[in-house]
Each structure stands twice: as structure tokens, then as C-alpha cells.
XYZ file of C-alpha atoms in Angstrom:
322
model
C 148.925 46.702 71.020
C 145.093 46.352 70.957
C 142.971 49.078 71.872
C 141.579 49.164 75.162
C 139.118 51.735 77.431
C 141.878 54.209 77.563
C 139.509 57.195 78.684
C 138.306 57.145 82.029
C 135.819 59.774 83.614
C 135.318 60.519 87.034
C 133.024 63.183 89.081
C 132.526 64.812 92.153
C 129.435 65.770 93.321
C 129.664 68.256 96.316
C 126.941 70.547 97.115
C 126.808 73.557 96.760
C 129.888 73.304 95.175
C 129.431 73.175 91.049
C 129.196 70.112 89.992
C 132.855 68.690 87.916
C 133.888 66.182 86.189
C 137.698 65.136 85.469
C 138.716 62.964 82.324
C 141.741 61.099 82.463
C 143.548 59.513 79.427
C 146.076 56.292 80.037
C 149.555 56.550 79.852
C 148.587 60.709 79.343
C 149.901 62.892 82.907
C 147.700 65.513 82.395
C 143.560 65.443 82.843
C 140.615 67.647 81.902
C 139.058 69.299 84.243
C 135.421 70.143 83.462
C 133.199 72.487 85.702
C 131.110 75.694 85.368
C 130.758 75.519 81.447
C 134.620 75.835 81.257
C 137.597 73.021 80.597
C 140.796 73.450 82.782
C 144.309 71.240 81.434
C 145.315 69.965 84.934
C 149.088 68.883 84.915
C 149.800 65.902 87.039
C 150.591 67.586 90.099
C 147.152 69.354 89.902
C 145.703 66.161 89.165
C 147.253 64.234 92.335
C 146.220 67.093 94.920
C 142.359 66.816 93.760
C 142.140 63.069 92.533
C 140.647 61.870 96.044
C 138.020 63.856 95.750
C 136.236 62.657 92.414
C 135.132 59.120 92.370
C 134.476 56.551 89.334
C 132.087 57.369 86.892
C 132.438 55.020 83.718
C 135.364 53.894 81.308
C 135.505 54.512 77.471
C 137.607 53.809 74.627
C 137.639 57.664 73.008
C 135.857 60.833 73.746
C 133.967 62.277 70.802
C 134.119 66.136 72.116
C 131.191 68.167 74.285
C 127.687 68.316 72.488
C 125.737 71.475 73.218
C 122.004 72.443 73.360
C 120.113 74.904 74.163
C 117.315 74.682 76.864
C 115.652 77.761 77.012
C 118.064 80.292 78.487
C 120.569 77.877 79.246
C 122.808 75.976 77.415
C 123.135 72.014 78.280
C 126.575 70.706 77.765
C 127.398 67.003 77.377
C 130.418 65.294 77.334
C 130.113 62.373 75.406
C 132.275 58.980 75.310
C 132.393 55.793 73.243
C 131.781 53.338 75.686
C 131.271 50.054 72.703
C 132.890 49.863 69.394
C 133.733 47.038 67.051
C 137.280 46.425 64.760
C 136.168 46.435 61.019
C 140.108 45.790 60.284
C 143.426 47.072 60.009
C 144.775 49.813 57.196
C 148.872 50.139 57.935
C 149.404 50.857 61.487
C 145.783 52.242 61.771
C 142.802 50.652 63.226
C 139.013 51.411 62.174
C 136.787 50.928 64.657
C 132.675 51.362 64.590
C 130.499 52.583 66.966
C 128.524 50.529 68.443
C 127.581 52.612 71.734
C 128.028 56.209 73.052
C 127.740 57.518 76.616
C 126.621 61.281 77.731
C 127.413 62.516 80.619
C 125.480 66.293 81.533
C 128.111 67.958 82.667
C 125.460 69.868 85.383
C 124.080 66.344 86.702
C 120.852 66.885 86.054
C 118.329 63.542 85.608
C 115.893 65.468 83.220
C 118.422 66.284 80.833
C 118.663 62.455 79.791
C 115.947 63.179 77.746
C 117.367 66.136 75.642
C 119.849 63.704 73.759
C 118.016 60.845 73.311
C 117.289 60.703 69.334
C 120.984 61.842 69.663
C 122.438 58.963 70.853
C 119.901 56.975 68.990
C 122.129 58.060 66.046
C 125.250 57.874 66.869
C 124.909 54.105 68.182
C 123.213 53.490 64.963
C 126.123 51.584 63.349
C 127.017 54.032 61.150
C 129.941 56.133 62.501
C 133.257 54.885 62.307
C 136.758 56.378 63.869
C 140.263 55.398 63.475
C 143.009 54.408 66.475
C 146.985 53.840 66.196
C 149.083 52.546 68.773
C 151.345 54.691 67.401
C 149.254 58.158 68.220
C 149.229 59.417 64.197
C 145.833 57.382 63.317
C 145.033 56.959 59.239
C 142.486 60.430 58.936
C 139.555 58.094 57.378
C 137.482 62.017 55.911
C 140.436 61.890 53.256
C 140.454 59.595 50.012
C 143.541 58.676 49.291
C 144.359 60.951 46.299
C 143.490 63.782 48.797
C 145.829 62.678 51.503
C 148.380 62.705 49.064
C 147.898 66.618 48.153
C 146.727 67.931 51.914
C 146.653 66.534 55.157
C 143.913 68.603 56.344
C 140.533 66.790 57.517
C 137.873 66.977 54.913
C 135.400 68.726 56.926
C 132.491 67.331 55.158
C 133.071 64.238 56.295
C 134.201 65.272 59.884
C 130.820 64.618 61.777
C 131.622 65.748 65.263
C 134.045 68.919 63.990
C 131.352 70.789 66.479
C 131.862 69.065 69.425
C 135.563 70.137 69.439
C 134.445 73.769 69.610
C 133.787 73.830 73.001
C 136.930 72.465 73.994
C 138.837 74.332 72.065
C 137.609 77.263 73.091
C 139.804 77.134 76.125
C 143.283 75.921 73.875
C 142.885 72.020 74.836
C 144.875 70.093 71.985
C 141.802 68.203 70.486
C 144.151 66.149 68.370
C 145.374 64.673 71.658
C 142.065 63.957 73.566
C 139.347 63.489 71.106
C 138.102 61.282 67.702
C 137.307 62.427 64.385
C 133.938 60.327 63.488
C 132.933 59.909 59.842
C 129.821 59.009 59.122
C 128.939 55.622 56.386
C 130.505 52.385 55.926
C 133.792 50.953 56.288
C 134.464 47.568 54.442
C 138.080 45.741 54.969
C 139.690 42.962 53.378
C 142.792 41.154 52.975
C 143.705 39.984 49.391
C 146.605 38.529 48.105
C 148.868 38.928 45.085
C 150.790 36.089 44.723
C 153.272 35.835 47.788
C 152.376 39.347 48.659
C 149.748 40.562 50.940
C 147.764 43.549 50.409
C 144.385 45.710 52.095
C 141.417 45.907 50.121
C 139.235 48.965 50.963
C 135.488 50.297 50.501
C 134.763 53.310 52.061
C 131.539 55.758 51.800
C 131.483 58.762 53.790
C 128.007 60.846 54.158
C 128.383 64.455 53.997
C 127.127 66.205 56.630
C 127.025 69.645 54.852
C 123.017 68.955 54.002
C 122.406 65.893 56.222
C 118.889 64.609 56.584
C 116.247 61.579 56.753
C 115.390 60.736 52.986
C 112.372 62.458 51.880
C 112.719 65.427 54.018
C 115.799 66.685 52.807
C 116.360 67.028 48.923
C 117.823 68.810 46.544
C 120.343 71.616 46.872
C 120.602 74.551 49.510
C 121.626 78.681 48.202
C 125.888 77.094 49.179
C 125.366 74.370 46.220
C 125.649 71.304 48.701
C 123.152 68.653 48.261
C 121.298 66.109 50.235
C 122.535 62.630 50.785
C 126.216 63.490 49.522
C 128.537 60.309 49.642
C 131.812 59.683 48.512
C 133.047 56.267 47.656
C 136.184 55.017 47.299
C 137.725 51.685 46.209
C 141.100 51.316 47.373
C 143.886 48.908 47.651
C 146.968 49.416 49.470
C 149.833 47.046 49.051
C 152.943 47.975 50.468
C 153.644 51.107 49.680
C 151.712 51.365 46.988
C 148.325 52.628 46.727
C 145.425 52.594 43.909
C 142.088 54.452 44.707
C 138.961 55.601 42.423
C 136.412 57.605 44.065
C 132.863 57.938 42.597
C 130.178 60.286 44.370
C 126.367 60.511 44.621
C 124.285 62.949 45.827
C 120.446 64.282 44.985
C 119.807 66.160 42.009
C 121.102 70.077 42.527
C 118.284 71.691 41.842
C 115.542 73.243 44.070
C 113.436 70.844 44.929
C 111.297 68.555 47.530
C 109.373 65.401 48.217
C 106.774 66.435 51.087
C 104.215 63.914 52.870
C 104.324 61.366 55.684
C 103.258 57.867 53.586
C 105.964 56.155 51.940
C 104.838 56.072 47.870
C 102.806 59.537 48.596
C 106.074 61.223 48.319
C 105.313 63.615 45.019
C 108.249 65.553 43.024
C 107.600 69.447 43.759
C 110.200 72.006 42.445
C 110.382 74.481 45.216
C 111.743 77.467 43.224
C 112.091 78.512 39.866
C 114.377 77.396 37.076
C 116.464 80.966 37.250
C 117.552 80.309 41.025
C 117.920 76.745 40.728
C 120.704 77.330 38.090
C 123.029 79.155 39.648
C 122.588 76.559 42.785
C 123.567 73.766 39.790
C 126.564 76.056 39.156
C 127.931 76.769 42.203
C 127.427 72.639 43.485
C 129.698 72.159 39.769
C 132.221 74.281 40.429
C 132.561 72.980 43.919
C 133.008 69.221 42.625
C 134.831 69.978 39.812
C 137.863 71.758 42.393
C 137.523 68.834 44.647
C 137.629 65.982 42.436
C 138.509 67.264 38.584
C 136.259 66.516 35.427
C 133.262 65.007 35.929
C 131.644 62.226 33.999
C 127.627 62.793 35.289
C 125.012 59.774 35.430
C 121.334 60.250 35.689
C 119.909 57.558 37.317
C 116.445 59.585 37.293
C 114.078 57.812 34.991
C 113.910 60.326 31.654
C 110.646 59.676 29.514
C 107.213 60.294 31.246
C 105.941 56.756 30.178
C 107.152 54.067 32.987
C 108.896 57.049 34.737
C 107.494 57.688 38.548
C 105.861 60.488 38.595
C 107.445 63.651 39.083
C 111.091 62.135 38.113
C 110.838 62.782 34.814
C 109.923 66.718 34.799
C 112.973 66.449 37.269
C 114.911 64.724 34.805
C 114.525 67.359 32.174
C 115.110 70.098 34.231
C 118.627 68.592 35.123
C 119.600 68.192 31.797
């Protein structure tokens, strides 16, 4: 069965009455029932005795959870649908999907608040988020490498972009399994190969941490936790049949204190924001985390080591790593 706009939401506007919004799921009796900053479960009864009174607002194909700002005082909440996507291909009974558009909806209908999540949306219909479907309901969790899945079916938070726009929902016990994607941030490649008479998937995935997320030059380095910027973990994998062979490498910016401040691109100079002493147990704690996720380590510098021919900057970085 091909995935279709399964979501659909619908609102009522009613003065004075608080503005609501319900959000129905196909072949799924029961509805969510948004109003007042809070989320009701309506069963289908419920559902039937207020339906007439909330009219069309748009159809999706997944919800991504309930984004929330702050404006002044207030906080803005925002439930937000994917409304475009595109197939990238098929892994076992599991469909990945990119995004290709998003849809907020305030959920106090105000026009000014359009302009709160702009840059937002920006991002998330940048191409670069990806979810998975099933037809089956038990979708292929696409934060886990495979040697992970194997040991823990828990979602590898790091990779789990919109874990905070499930908070709000389940704040008020609504089964977010149920109603809402898990995005992962990266790429997704898919293709079929085949071994002999036999047919099998082969996979690249790279999936951006979000632990210490941020444009190139402005975030670098490690933070005090031992994550660093521009995290990503790749994985080559091939599944055929039953049978599946993965090797994950990962990336991410040198773990040591340090930034790249300035506006022009090729101004950007190497400047060590702390001192050696603090910047080693960073290094320390971002090793022990990646050694008890992903074993021994083999470590490449790709940072240019010898001041001559070296940017500049790189190598006194260089040396400091090693």
C-alpha cells in the first residue's frame, strides 16, 4: 500500500470561544483535540458529536509533533504537518521518505505569528530531513545503525531531531508512537543491487547530530558535555534477505575548545577559546562517549599538520589535538 495524506486537520473558529483544532488520522477512531494550550484523546463517539462543528483546514502525510516558542510572556504553540515529501526507496517493509515541505498551523490563529517560524520552516523544507513509513505500523527506526538495532531498540536520541516536539504532547499521555514521525536529519541514499539471482538493498545513510547543531563557522569545537559540532554518522549497509552487513564511520570537529569568528568567508581565523587544561578533559569525556557507543577507535586527522602549506590556524590546531 503506498502512502497517502493520512493526517487530516480541521478547525473551528468560534468567537469568543478558544480557538481548536482537531487532527484526525485514517483508518485511526480516535482524534486529537487541541485547544487552550492542552491536547484532549477524543474517542469516536466524542469525535462524531463535535465533528460538524470544525471545518477543513489542510491534509498531510505525518505530523512532526507541536513546536513551541516563546513570545514574550506567552508561549506560541504550533502544530506542524508534512504536507510534501518524496520516496528515496524501500528498506524491508519500510519506506523512507524526505521532506520536501512542512505546514504550521498556530494553534491560537493568530496572522502575526507566521512570522515567528519562518527560518524554521526554511529548515525543515530544506531537503535534509528524512522519516520512515510502514504499511504495516512498525516503520524501520532510521536514528539506529544497524549494529545498534541489533543490541537496543531504543531511538538514538542524537539523531532524533524533533524528540522536542513530542514533549508537548506527551505531556497530556497521547501515544506519540501512534500519531507522530521521528525525523533524522542528513542524507538517505537507496539502491537495489544484485547478487547473482538474488536481490538485495544497498544503503548510505548520514545522520547529523543535533546534540551541538549549528551553521559552519559559528559552531565549532566541543561544548563542557564532550559533544562536538557537525557530528555525523555514516553507515554503509547492505541488507539481503535476512542478512545484514553495516560499517559505520563518524566525523565531527576537532574536540577541543575552539572557534572560527567573522562574517567573510576565507576571514574565518583559528582562535582557541580556552586553555589547554579545560580543553582536555572536554577531549576525554567526547572519547569516552564514542568509545561506549561505537568500540575502539581508529582516529584520522584530516587537519593539515606542518605550518608550511597548512591554512592558517589549522596547524596550531593540529598539534594541540595530537
Amino acid at each position: 500500500m503506498a502512502m497517502g495524506k493520512a493526517f487530516r486537520v480541521c478547525e473551528k473558529i468560534n468567537p469568543p470561544n478558544p480557538y481548536s483544532v482537531l487532527l484526525e488520522q485514517r483508518n485511526k477512531e480516535e482524534t486529537l483535540l487541541f485547544e487552550s494550550q492542552a491536547v484532549a484523546v477524543l474517542s469516536l463517539q466524542e469525535t462524531e458529536s463535535v465533528k460538524k462543528q470544525y471545518t477543513k483546514l489542510l491534509d498531510g502525510y505525518g505530523c512532526l509533533g507541536v513546536l513551541q516558542l516563546n513570545a514574550g510572556e506567552n508561549t506560541v504553540l504550533y502544530l506542524v504537518l508534512v504536507t510534501g515529501c518524496v520516496s528515496v526507496g524501500k528498506i524491508g517493509d519500510s519506506e523512507v521518505f524526505r521532506i520536501t515541505q512542512t505546514t504550521f498551523v498556530s494553534l491560537r490563529n493568530q496572522s502575526q505569528d507566521e512570522e515567528r517560524i519562518a527560518e524554521v520552516r526554511k529548515l525543515l523544507n530544506s531537503g535534509t530531513f528524512y522519516f520512515s513509513w510502514s504499511a504495516s505500523g512498525q516503520a524501520l527506526d532510521i536514528t539506529l545503525c544497524a549494529q545498534r538495532r541489533r543490541k537496543d531498540v531504543a531511538t538514538d536520541n542524537r539523531f532524533f531531531w524533533n524528540r522536542m516536539m513530542h514533549i508537548h504532547l506527551l505531556r497530556f499521555s497521547v501515544n506519540c508512537s501512534s500519531w507522530l514521525l521521528k525525523a533524522m536529519c542528513g542524507s538517505v541514499e537507496i539502491r537495489t543491487v544484485y547478487v547473482g539471482h538474488r536481490q538485495a538493498r544497498a544503503v548510505i545513510i548520514s545522520r547529523l547530530s543535533c546534540e551541538r547543531a549549528g551553521t559552519r563557522f559559528n559552531v565549532r569545537g566541543c561544548n563542557d558535555e564532550g559533544h562536538v559540532a557537525n557530528f555525523v554518522e555514516t553507515e554503509q549497509v547492505i541488507f539481503l534477505d535476512k542478512e545484514v552487513t553495516s560499517y559505520v564511520q563518524t566525523r565531527g570537529s576537532v574536540p577541543l575548545f575552539w572557534e572560527q569568528p567573522g562574517v567573510q568567508v576565507g576571514s574565518h581565523k583559528v582562535k582557541m577559546s580556552r586553555g589547554f587544561e579545560s580543553s582536555a578533559s572536554a577531549f576525554d569525556r567526547h572519547l569516552k562517549i564514542i568509545k561506549e557507543r561505537y568500540g575502539n577507535q581508529v582516529i584520522v586527522n584530516l587537519l593539515g599538520s606542518s605550518l608550511i602549506g597548512s591554512k592558517e590556524g589549522e596547524a596550531i590546531l593540529s598539534q594541540l589535538f595530537q
